Short mmCIF file of C-alpha atoms in Angstrom, two decimals:
data_model
loop_
_atom_site.label_atom_id
_atom_site.label_comp_id
_atom_site.label_asym_id
_atom_site.label_seq_id
_atom_site.Cartn_x
_atom_site.Cartn_y
_atom_site.Cartn_z
CA UNK A 1 -75.42 23.72 -78.76
CA UNK A 2 -74.24 23.35 -82.34
CA UNK A 3 -76.44 22.22 -85.24
CA UNK A 4 -74.87 20.55 -88.29
CA UNK A 5 -77.39 20.98 -91.05
CA UNK A 6 -78.10 21.42 -94.76
CA UNK A 7 -80.85 22.36 -97.21
CA UNK A 8 -82.58 18.98 -97.35
CA UNK A 9 -85.96 17.57 -96.25
CA UNK A 10 -85.04 16.17 -92.84
CA UNK A 11 -82.99 19.18 -91.72
CA UNK A 12 -85.79 21.40 -93.04
CA UNK A 13 -88.21 19.82 -90.57
CA UNK A 14 -85.98 21.05 -87.77
CA UNK A 15 -85.51 24.49 -89.36
CA UNK A 16 -89.31 24.87 -89.53
CA UNK A 17 -89.65 23.80 -85.92
CA UNK A 18 -87.03 26.32 -84.78
CA UNK A 19 -88.85 29.12 -86.60
CA UNK A 20 -92.19 28.15 -85.07
CA UNK A 21 -90.61 28.12 -81.60
CA UNK A 22 -88.53 31.27 -82.24
CA UNK A 23 -85.39 29.38 -81.22
CA UNK A 24 -81.92 30.11 -82.54
CA UNK A 25 -79.04 27.63 -82.57
CA UNK A 26 -75.50 27.96 -83.84
CA UNK A 27 -75.57 26.37 -87.28
CA UNK A 28 -72.75 24.65 -89.13
CA UNK A 29 -73.71 24.32 -92.81
CA UNK A 30 -72.72 21.04 -94.46
CA UNK A 31 -72.21 20.66 -98.22
CA UNK A 32 -74.23 17.53 -98.92
CA UNK A 33 -73.69 17.86 -102.67
CA UNK A 34 -70.03 17.01 -102.10
CA UNK A 35 -70.78 14.34 -99.48
CA UNK A 36 -69.92 16.67 -96.63
CA UNK A 37 -72.10 14.67 -94.22
CA UNK A 38 -69.76 11.71 -94.76
CA UNK A 39 -66.63 13.61 -93.81
CA UNK A 40 -64.72 11.70 -91.08
CA UNK A 41 -65.44 14.29 -88.40
CA UNK A 42 -69.19 14.06 -89.05
CA UNK A 43 -69.23 10.27 -89.40
CA UNK A 44 -67.72 10.24 -85.92
CA UNK A 45 -70.87 12.05 -84.76
CA UNK A 46 -73.36 10.07 -86.89
CA UNK A 47 -72.10 6.87 -88.50
CA UNK A 48 -75.12 6.87 -90.83
CA UNK A 49 -73.76 9.95 -92.59
CA UNK A 50 -77.06 11.80 -92.26
CA UNK A 51 -78.21 15.21 -91.09
CA UNK A 52 -79.23 17.01 -88.94
CA UNK A 53 -76.85 16.48 -86.04
CA UNK A 54 -77.23 18.39 -82.78
CA UNK A 55 -74.12 18.52 -80.61
CA UNK A 56 -74.87 19.52 -77.04
CA UNK A 57 -72.56 21.64 -74.91
CA UNK A 58 -71.39 18.56 -73.01
CA UNK A 59 -70.53 16.73 -76.24
CA UNK A 60 -73.64 14.54 -76.33
CA UNK A 61 -74.98 13.92 -79.84
CA UNK A 62 -78.57 13.79 -81.05
CA UNK A 63 -79.59 12.87 -84.59
CA UNK A 64 -82.96 12.49 -86.36
CA UNK A 65 -84.96 15.67 -86.74
CA UNK A 66 -88.00 14.45 -84.80
CA UNK A 67 -85.88 13.36 -81.84
CA UNK A 68 -84.10 16.72 -81.79
CA UNK A 69 -87.44 18.54 -81.86
CA UNK A 70 -88.67 16.39 -78.96
CA UNK A 71 -85.57 17.29 -76.94
CA UNK A 72 -85.98 21.01 -77.64
CA UNK A 73 -89.69 20.80 -76.79
CA UNK A 74 -88.79 19.54 -73.33
CA UNK A 75 -86.49 22.55 -72.86
CA UNK A 76 -88.91 25.07 -74.40
CA UNK A 77 -92.49 23.77 -73.92
CA UNK A 78 -94.26 26.88 -75.26
CA UNK A 79 -95.77 27.16 -77.77
CA UNK A 80 -96.65 23.49 -77.46
CA UNK A 81 -96.05 21.77 -80.82
CA UNK A 82 -96.38 18.20 -79.56
CA UNK A 83 -99.88 18.63 -78.11
CA UNK A 84 -101.50 20.19 -75.06
CA UNK A 85 -103.19 17.17 -73.47
CA UNK A 86 -102.69 13.42 -73.33
CA UNK A 87 -105.18 12.92 -76.16
CA UNK A 88 -103.77 15.72 -78.30
CA UNK A 89 -100.20 14.48 -77.83
CA UNK A 90 -101.28 11.04 -79.02
CA UNK A 91 -103.13 12.55 -82.00
CA UNK A 92 -100.10 14.65 -82.97
CA UNK A 93 -97.89 11.55 -82.84
CA UNK A 94 -100.44 9.54 -84.81
CA UNK A 95 -100.66 12.14 -87.57
CA UNK A 96 -96.95 12.80 -87.61
CA UNK A 97 -96.38 9.10 -88.24
CA UNK A 98 -99.09 9.02 -90.91
CA UNK A 99 -97.63 11.97 -92.77
CA UNK A 100 -94.14 10.55 -92.52
CA UNK A 101 -94.89 6.96 -93.46
CA UNK A 102 -97.71 7.47 -95.94
CA UNK A 103 -96.80 10.76 -97.64
CA UNK A 104 -93.29 12.05 -96.96
CA UNK A 105 -91.61 8.67 -97.46
CA UNK A 106 -93.53 8.18 -100.71
CA UNK A 107 -92.39 11.57 -102.02
CA UNK A 108 -88.80 10.84 -100.95
CA UNK A 109 -88.94 7.51 -102.80
CA UNK A 110 -90.01 9.33 -105.97
CA UNK A 111 -87.09 11.71 -105.58
CA UNK A 112 -84.54 8.99 -104.88
CA UNK A 113 -85.55 7.06 -107.98
CA UNK A 114 -85.93 10.01 -110.37
CA UNK A 115 -83.86 13.03 -109.28
CA UNK A 116 -80.41 13.55 -110.89
CA UNK A 117 -78.86 14.13 -107.44
CA UNK A 118 -79.28 10.42 -106.61
CA UNK A 119 -78.22 9.06 -110.01
CA UNK A 120 -74.66 8.37 -108.81
CA UNK A 121 -75.60 7.68 -105.18
CA UNK A 122 -77.93 4.69 -105.57
CA UNK A 123 -79.38 2.35 -108.17
CA UNK A 124 -82.42 4.17 -109.46
CA UNK A 125 -85.47 2.19 -110.59
CA UNK A 126 -87.66 4.52 -112.69
CA UNK A 127 -90.56 2.05 -112.64
CA UNK A 128 -90.57 2.21 -108.85
CA UNK A 129 -90.77 6.02 -109.02
CA UNK A 130 -93.75 5.70 -111.36
CA UNK A 131 -95.46 3.27 -109.00
CA UNK A 132 -94.88 5.64 -106.08
CA UNK A 133 -96.42 8.52 -108.07
CA UNK A 134 -99.56 6.41 -108.44
CA UNK A 135 -99.54 5.66 -104.71
CA UNK A 136 -99.03 9.31 -103.85
CA UNK A 137 -102.05 10.33 -105.92
CA UNK A 138 -104.17 7.84 -103.97
CA UNK A 139 -102.82 9.12 -100.65
CA UNK A 140 -103.55 12.73 -101.59
CA UNK A 141 -107.17 11.72 -102.25
CA UNK A 142 -107.32 10.14 -98.78
CA UNK A 143 -105.96 13.33 -97.19
CA UNK A 144 -108.46 15.44 -99.10
CA UNK A 145 -111.27 13.52 -97.44
CA UNK A 146 -109.64 13.87 -94.03
CA UNK A 147 -109.73 17.66 -94.38
CA UNK A 148 -113.32 17.75 -95.63
CA UNK A 149 -114.45 18.70 -92.10
CA UNK A 150 -112.81 22.12 -92.52
CA UNK A 151 -110.32 21.96 -89.66
CA UNK A 152 -107.36 24.32 -90.18
CA UNK A 153 -104.65 21.92 -88.99
CA UNK A 154 -104.33 18.19 -88.89
CA UNK A 155 -105.06 18.03 -85.14
CA UNK A 156 -107.85 20.59 -85.07
CA UNK A 157 -107.21 24.22 -84.19
CA UNK A 158 -103.56 24.04 -83.17
CA UNK A 159 -100.49 23.89 -85.40
CA UNK A 160 -98.16 21.02 -84.48
CA UNK A 161 -95.09 19.05 -85.54
CA UNK A 162 -97.43 16.87 -87.62
CA UNK A 163 -98.17 19.94 -89.76
CA UNK A 164 -94.43 20.55 -90.06
CA UNK A 165 -93.99 17.06 -91.48
CA UNK A 166 -96.84 17.81 -93.88
CA UNK A 167 -95.12 21.04 -94.95
CA UNK A 168 -91.89 19.21 -95.70
CA UNK A 169 -93.76 16.61 -97.75
CA UNK A 170 -95.75 19.20 -99.71
CA UNK A 171 -92.71 21.38 -100.40
CA UNK A 172 -90.75 18.39 -101.66
CA UNK A 173 -93.71 17.26 -103.76
CA UNK A 174 -93.78 20.71 -105.34
CA UNK A 175 -90.06 20.55 -106.12
CA UNK A 176 -90.52 17.13 -107.74
CA UNK A 177 -93.61 18.30 -109.65
CA UNK A 178 -95.94 15.83 -107.91
CA UNK A 179 -98.06 18.30 -105.94
CA UNK A 180 -101.69 17.49 -105.11
CA UNK A 181 -104.00 18.17 -108.10
CA UNK A 182 -106.10 21.33 -107.98
CA UNK A 183 -109.40 19.42 -107.79
CA UNK A 184 -108.57 18.25 -104.24
CA UNK A 185 -110.02 21.40 -102.73
CA UNK A 186 -109.90 20.38 -99.05
CA UNK A 187 -106.25 19.39 -99.20
CA UNK A 188 -105.58 22.52 -101.25
CA UNK A 189 -107.14 24.69 -98.56
CA UNK A 190 -104.95 23.03 -95.93
CA UNK A 191 -101.83 23.56 -98.05
CA UNK A 192 -102.68 27.24 -98.52
CA UNK A 193 -103.05 27.59 -94.74
CA UNK A 194 -99.57 26.14 -94.30
CA UNK A 195 -98.12 28.37 -97.01
CA UNK A 196 -99.09 31.48 -95.04
CA UNK A 197 -96.75 30.52 -92.21
CA UNK A 198 -93.21 31.99 -92.30
CA UNK A 199 -91.83 28.53 -91.54
CA UNK A 200 -93.03 27.29 -94.95
CA UNK A 201 -89.95 28.99 -96.45
CA UNK A 202 -87.47 27.71 -93.87
#
């Protein structure tokens, strides 16, 4: 298998997953700053011009970090990062979707409409970035209350792919200077728990 990847949020989700599973794949680095993901040979593999791309030994192509993780989980079920029971698998999926839709996508929207990298790649609307900062603050307050019960990970005692999505969101928030405020102690405790994992720096 060959992994086409870069230092960006969605590929990072997969990098974190690989570290947590202690899996190694052949990696082909792609220069996204010079539109490397839109090179003809990569567009032939993913017409959306996005990463990561996993090319299997038989030539089959998988894209989207979550889908690739799901495929690898089926091949390497331990440690289980998608849940250990029917209920836990559903809870992991529920929280993964919540972190992605409510938090990660909000942080990405802030980046797209404020970061210099996107200035020549899309029409930035600074007012939209400001509105998303307000929304993110509200969502961080919601998460703080969710973690008030003291659980170490989002689905109880076990680390999962939902926590990986949270790590990506929190790391990107830090890079964009929109991290959770210090007074959200429950969310802060959760973030510190995640920061102790080697995969935080993937």
